[in-house]
Amino acid sequence: MKQYDVVIAGGAMAGATLALALSRMSSGALSVAVVEPFETDHQSHPGFDSRSIALSYGTIEVLKQFKLWSDIQPVATAIEHIHVSDRSHAGMTDIRTNDLSVSALGYVVELADIGRIYAEQLQKADNVTFYCPDSVAEINQQLDTTQIKLSSGHELQAKLLVAADGAVSTCCQQIGLELNEHDFEQVAVIANIVSSEPHAGRAFERFTQHGPVALLPMSENRLSLVWCLPPESAQTVMEMDDGAFLHQLQEEFGWRLGKLEKVGSRASYPLLLRYREQNIAHRFAIVGNAAQTLHPIAGQGFNLGIRDVASLAEEIMVHSNDIGSYASLMSYKKRRQGDRKATIELTSSLVHLFSNDWLATRIGRNLGLFAMDNLPAFKAPLLRRTLGIVER
């Protein structure tokens, strides 16, 4: 049975970030194992697929702390301006870098690029062992350790097991941590778009009667589309040819980027809120999508997960003499309670507020957008949470 300080189930964004953070914060002193079911070729890996994600200002600061940002920055596109609007109505607001005196509000990166960079960095980390393809088959919690049997037959022993194995976490199922679900009755259609006008670092969130349309700036003047629709509408647009798809998207989004000229391959996935009230158990902690999976509105999910990772890594280092102890895990739980609750409530309320065309909610959201654009005291708290500048 091989001994480790920390075993991480899941080697995608949350798990790999945690492994690299622990490696660098401990200067290689901690022994870490990562158990990952999928080969990291970044073509078929579901955690490093064709999607893009927006890294908030706060997430960039965390990645700098872990000495990871310098490798990611060359493949990242800066968000310098965010425009939020309500289709066919007056409400709109703009967020610019000078609102916070920062050089960028965030950055957009392609998951495939992150996967490649992380794989290279993990190979260089002598204190990190990668079990791949492999998965956690059995968990046996002891007083001072956790024993983990892998599907391959390998047996590991760790002071702490961390579940970073996605929304439907098999580790959490084995431990017995309850999963709560809420179906937003929407489907996200994702694709890369090219418009006739340069994006110039602008990101757009457009609220329609069906749901939000987000376009994020990418390299080579591409835009990453997340189009939230009712399931039947999503099925219809997924079956359209490129011309019809672009025409329908143009109708919903408008002409702020000129004509939408090209669309790449499309994918779709249902939108659900999944979260676990308990994010710890005996010598066990959860981070990222295993703890909570959010609606993509306002781009909060991944950034909330990175704050999980950062807080857990810091608690592990503070309690490095007894990793996985009750004291360290309770401290992690308390640190994450407020941020998790506030962010889950924010995204869920935004979905319900901006995904219908009822008169009362239409008036309310337009008044809200007006207030954000004209009342700094109203705008500042929401802006700080959106940018990930929050206590953790």
XYZ file of C-alpha atoms in Angstrom:
392
model
C 0.000 0.000 0.000
C 1.559 3.275 -1.151
C 1.525 6.182 1.305
C 0.669 9.790 0.386
C -0.101 12.960 2.258
C -2.955 13.833 -0.115
C -4.776 11.780 -2.749
C -6.874 13.775 -5.245
C -9.625 11.991 -7.150
C -9.922 13.822 -10.457
C -7.210 15.459 -12.537
C -9.135 18.086 -14.502
C -9.159 21.800 -13.660
C -9.867 21.698 -9.912
C -7.844 18.571 -9.136
C -4.826 19.505 -11.241
C -4.776 23.059 -9.845
C -4.834 21.694 -6.295
C -2.043 19.189 -7.016
C 0.188 21.876 -8.536
C -0.638 24.347 -5.750
C 0.344 21.846 -3.045
C 3.502 20.927 -4.919
C 4.630 24.528 -5.207
C 3.474 25.773 -1.807
C 5.309 22.899 -0.076
C 8.367 23.146 -2.376
C 7.859 19.481 -3.165
C 7.729 18.340 0.459
C 4.170 16.952 0.354
C 3.526 13.670 -1.437
C 0.467 13.914 -3.694
C -1.312 11.360 -5.872
C -3.820 12.265 -8.605
C -6.262 9.567 -9.757
C -7.760 10.337 -13.177
C -10.023 8.063 -15.272
C -9.353 9.722 -18.642
C -6.150 9.834 -20.619
C -5.026 13.447 -20.748
C -4.798 13.739 -24.522
C -7.098 16.799 -24.288
C -9.136 15.621 -27.256
C -11.528 13.211 -25.541
C -11.002 14.299 -21.922
C -14.328 15.765 -20.678
C -12.548 18.139 -18.330
C -10.380 19.597 -21.082
C -12.793 19.658 -24.013
C -13.529 22.339 -26.617
C -15.120 24.764 -24.168
C -13.647 28.056 -23.034
C -13.927 29.478 -19.538
C -13.669 32.988 -18.133
C -11.129 33.366 -15.344
C -12.145 36.203 -13.031
C -9.761 38.833 -11.711
C -9.790 37.053 -8.348
C -8.940 33.702 -9.948
C -5.964 35.256 -11.738
C -4.655 36.475 -8.388
C -4.970 32.922 -6.990
C -3.133 31.454 -9.997
C -0.369 34.032 -9.511
C -0.125 32.987 -5.851
C 0.374 29.384 -6.991
C 2.911 30.463 -9.657
C 0.677 29.041 -12.424
C -0.413 32.213 -14.207
C 2.833 32.886 -16.116
C 2.369 29.643 -18.087
C -1.327 30.293 -18.787
C -1.171 33.984 -19.682
C 0.273 33.508 -23.217
C -2.852 31.548 -24.283
C -5.345 33.802 -22.461
C -7.398 36.658 -23.947
C -8.041 39.676 -21.731
C -11.585 40.885 -20.990
C -11.362 44.675 -20.932
C -15.057 45.569 -21.114
C -18.269 43.707 -20.184
C -21.558 44.837 -21.721
C -24.781 43.554 -20.137
C -28.129 44.202 -21.825
C -31.765 43.086 -21.964
C -33.036 42.332 -25.466
C -35.675 44.774 -26.795
C -35.643 46.778 -23.556
C -33.774 49.788 -22.250
C -31.863 48.183 -19.394
C -28.115 47.848 -19.860
C -24.898 48.354 -17.974
C -21.201 48.475 -18.801
C -18.272 47.321 -16.698
C -14.844 48.592 -17.663
C -11.339 48.096 -16.346
C -11.210 51.621 -14.919
C -14.179 50.788 -12.659
C -11.663 48.864 -10.545
C -8.396 50.359 -11.807
C -7.243 46.998 -13.168
C -5.639 46.087 -16.491
C -8.187 43.312 -17.194
C -11.528 42.273 -15.697
C -10.617 38.664 -16.364
C -9.289 36.378 -19.088
C -10.756 33.752 -21.395
C -8.868 30.492 -21.883
C -9.609 27.338 -23.839
C -9.793 24.249 -21.639
C -7.701 22.249 -24.109
C -4.837 24.754 -23.671
C -5.065 24.535 -19.876
C -5.063 20.747 -20.074
C -1.863 20.735 -22.114
C -0.126 23.232 -19.812
C -1.150 21.409 -16.644
C -0.019 18.051 -18.030
C 3.432 19.500 -18.723
C 3.655 21.020 -15.232
C 2.501 17.846 -13.472
C 5.133 15.814 -15.315
C 7.785 18.142 -13.869
C 6.468 17.802 -10.290
C 8.520 14.986 -8.744
C 6.287 14.784 -5.659
C 3.080 14.226 -7.680
C 2.210 10.688 -8.831
C -0.380 10.320 -11.608
C -2.581 7.215 -11.728
C -4.194 7.339 -15.169
C -6.370 5.876 -16.521
C -7.651 4.822 -13.122
C -10.441 5.588 -10.681
C -11.355 5.243 -7.022
C -13.207 1.959 -6.494
C -13.356 1.727 -2.706
C -12.813 4.088 0.240
C -12.092 2.864 3.755
C -11.831 5.610 6.380
C -9.566 4.937 9.359
C -8.868 7.083 12.415
C -5.659 8.668 11.111
C -5.751 7.763 7.409
C -7.999 6.916 4.509
C -7.371 3.775 2.477
C -8.234 3.948 -1.211
C -8.484 0.997 -3.554
C -8.290 1.835 -7.255
C -10.011 0.081 -10.147
C -6.579 -1.102 -11.325
C -6.012 -2.893 -8.025
C -3.514 -0.327 -6.668
C -4.001 0.426 -2.987
C -3.191 3.869 -1.622
C -3.209 5.335 1.859
C -3.577 9.066 2.494
C -3.950 11.494 5.358
C -6.555 13.277 3.230
C -8.666 12.272 0.234
C -9.957 15.150 -1.909
C -12.851 14.633 -4.324
C -12.418 16.712 -7.470
C -14.191 14.162 -9.645
C -17.006 16.263 -11.061
C -20.657 16.985 -10.377
C -21.708 13.346 -10.081
C -18.808 12.484 -7.777
C -18.441 8.755 -7.167
C -16.231 9.502 -4.145
C -18.958 11.620 -2.558
C -21.476 8.878 -3.306
C -19.303 6.323 -1.519
C -18.836 8.614 1.482
C -22.578 9.323 1.544
C -22.604 13.096 1.028
C -26.059 14.053 -0.231
C -26.383 15.745 -3.627
C -29.056 18.419 -4.108
C -30.256 19.161 -7.644
C -32.362 21.836 -9.288
C -33.165 21.654 -13.003
C -33.183 25.100 -14.622
C -35.004 23.572 -17.621
C -32.428 25.092 -19.936
C -29.754 23.724 -22.241
C -26.468 25.482 -22.998
C -25.499 25.530 -26.673
C -21.787 26.251 -27.047
C -19.707 27.067 -30.114
C -17.008 29.421 -31.355
C -18.165 32.399 -33.419
C -16.449 34.878 -35.754
C -17.999 38.324 -36.285
C -17.349 41.003 -38.911
C -16.197 43.510 -36.282
C -13.279 42.880 -33.904
C -14.304 42.087 -30.337
C -11.586 44.405 -28.939
C -11.561 42.561 -25.636
C -15.299 42.988 -25.080
C -17.495 40.365 -23.417
C -21.269 40.415 -23.794
C -24.110 39.049 -21.679
C -27.467 39.497 -23.428
C -30.663 38.538 -21.627
C -33.541 37.335 -23.782
C -36.999 35.957 -23.066
C -35.564 32.434 -23.444
C -32.400 32.860 -21.397
C -28.966 34.529 -21.456
C -26.628 34.686 -24.463
C -22.953 35.175 -23.587
C -20.111 35.914 -25.996
C -16.564 35.947 -24.619
C -13.483 37.278 -26.452
C -10.950 34.714 -27.626
C -7.724 34.654 -29.608
C -7.719 35.215 -33.386
C -10.793 37.437 -33.007
C -13.014 34.459 -32.182
C -15.814 34.563 -29.625
C -16.899 31.787 -27.285
C -20.677 31.429 -27.320
C -22.823 30.120 -24.452
C -26.478 30.305 -25.530
C -28.992 29.188 -22.884
C -32.311 27.963 -24.266
C -35.293 25.818 -23.303
C -34.601 22.167 -24.257
C -36.912 22.139 -27.287
C -35.441 25.405 -28.645
C -31.910 24.139 -28.087
C -32.693 20.985 -30.051
C -34.026 23.113 -32.908
C -30.953 25.374 -33.149
C -28.607 22.393 -32.823
C -30.223 20.878 -35.928
C -30.017 24.091 -38.013
C -27.433 24.537 -40.739
C -24.770 27.153 -40.064
C -26.569 29.915 -41.950
C -29.852 29.460 -40.125
C -28.054 29.119 -36.786
C -26.181 32.398 -37.288
C -29.345 34.156 -38.431
C -31.251 33.058 -35.317
C -28.349 34.021 -33.059
C -28.122 37.419 -34.758
C -31.812 37.986 -34.030
C -31.270 37.242 -30.344
C -27.916 38.981 -29.854
C -28.183 42.014 -32.129
C -25.531 43.846 -34.145
C -23.062 45.126 -31.544
C -20.342 43.018 -33.193
C -21.565 43.538 -36.731
C -22.561 40.492 -38.716
C -21.987 37.078 -37.165
C -20.161 35.363 -40.029
C -18.897 31.934 -38.959
C -19.732 29.255 -36.412
C -17.590 26.271 -35.441
C -18.726 22.857 -34.233
C -21.557 22.992 -31.711
C -22.188 21.110 -28.493
C -24.886 21.253 -25.847
C -25.447 20.182 -22.264
C -28.351 20.489 -19.799
C -28.113 23.136 -17.088
C -28.615 22.049 -13.512
C -27.640 23.388 -10.126
C -25.950 20.598 -8.203
C -24.514 21.179 -4.759
C -23.633 19.393 -1.552
C -24.338 21.160 1.731
C -21.513 19.213 3.363
C -18.126 19.747 1.743
C -16.144 17.670 4.252
C -16.251 14.305 6.022
C -13.696 12.355 8.054
C -10.322 12.912 6.327
C -12.248 13.860 3.202
C -12.885 17.180 1.415
C -14.518 18.186 -1.856
C -13.677 20.996 -4.270
C -14.896 22.368 -7.592
C -17.837 20.826 -9.433
C -17.986 17.976 -6.924
C -18.974 20.577 -4.319
C -21.200 22.676 -6.568
C -22.021 22.955 -10.269
C -23.658 26.249 -11.227
C -25.547 27.736 -14.146
C -23.040 29.517 -16.449
C -24.785 32.905 -16.050
C -22.209 35.486 -14.889
C -19.446 32.850 -15.243
C -19.215 32.019 -11.528
C -18.894 28.213 -11.366
C -15.249 27.574 -12.169
C -14.091 30.647 -10.258
C -15.986 29.536 -7.144
C -14.318 26.129 -7.472
C -10.863 27.699 -7.646
C -11.616 29.527 -4.392
C -12.382 26.093 -2.882
C -9.009 24.871 -4.102
C -7.134 27.899 -2.784
C -8.737 27.755 0.659
C -8.160 24.003 1.020
C -4.533 24.285 -0.105
C -3.910 27.019 2.450
C -5.518 24.981 5.250
C -3.429 21.938 4.308
C -0.273 24.027 4.568
C -1.307 25.636 7.874
C -2.023 22.182 9.330
C 0.790 20.357 7.520
C 1.754 18.585 10.766
C -1.663 16.852 10.737
C -3.089 16.990 7.230
C -6.765 16.047 7.079
C -7.333 16.606 10.792
C -10.738 17.605 12.143
C -9.444 21.107 12.947
C -8.134 21.733 9.423
C -11.280 20.453 7.698
C -13.615 22.422 9.972
C -11.602 25.546 9.237
C -11.937 24.838 5.496
C -15.686 24.293 5.836
C -16.221 27.539 7.765
C -14.109 29.536 5.313
C -16.164 28.350 2.357
C -19.692 28.619 3.789
C -20.408 32.289 3.121
C -18.890 32.464 -0.354
C -20.558 29.248 -1.528
C -23.978 30.282 -0.241
C -23.801 33.818 -1.658
C -22.557 32.728 -5.088
C -25.094 29.897 -5.463
C -27.904 32.266 -4.473
C -26.641 34.978 -6.843
C -26.472 32.747 -9.920
C -29.789 31.033 -9.222
C -31.620 34.319 -8.678
C -30.122 35.799 -11.849
C -31.348 32.809 -13.857
C -34.908 33.184 -12.609
C -34.844 36.977 -12.986
C -33.432 37.067 -16.512
C -34.861 33.926 -18.119
C -38.477 34.950 -18.609
C -40.458 37.785 -20.138
C -43.056 38.379 -17.425
C -43.888 42.073 -17.127
C -43.045 42.386 -13.422
C -39.625 40.720 -13.725
C -38.891 42.586 -16.967
C -39.482 45.921 -15.213
C -37.498 44.785 -12.186
C -34.443 43.644 -14.098
C -34.372 46.773 -16.263
C -34.552 48.933 -13.155
C -31.749 46.815 -11.709
C -29.559 47.280 -14.770
C -30.292 51.016 -14.722
C -29.335 51.200 -11.057
C -26.096 49.271 -11.697
C -25.153 51.715 -14.433
C -25.962 54.854 -12.466
C -25.573 54.088 -8.754
C -22.014 53.091 -7.787
C -23.102 51.981 -4.290
C -25.463 49.448 -5.885
C -23.011 48.320 -8.533
C -19.869 47.830 -6.415
C -20.869 44.749 -4.298
C -22.187 42.794 -7.291
C -19.170 43.806 -9.365
C -16.738 42.600 -6.713
C -18.454 39.205 -6.437
C -18.640 38.845 -10.221
C -14.907 39.529 -10.443
C -14.144 37.131 -7.610
C -12.843 39.806 -5.228
C -14.410 38.218 -2.164
C -13.338 36.803 1.172
C -12.629 33.096 1.157
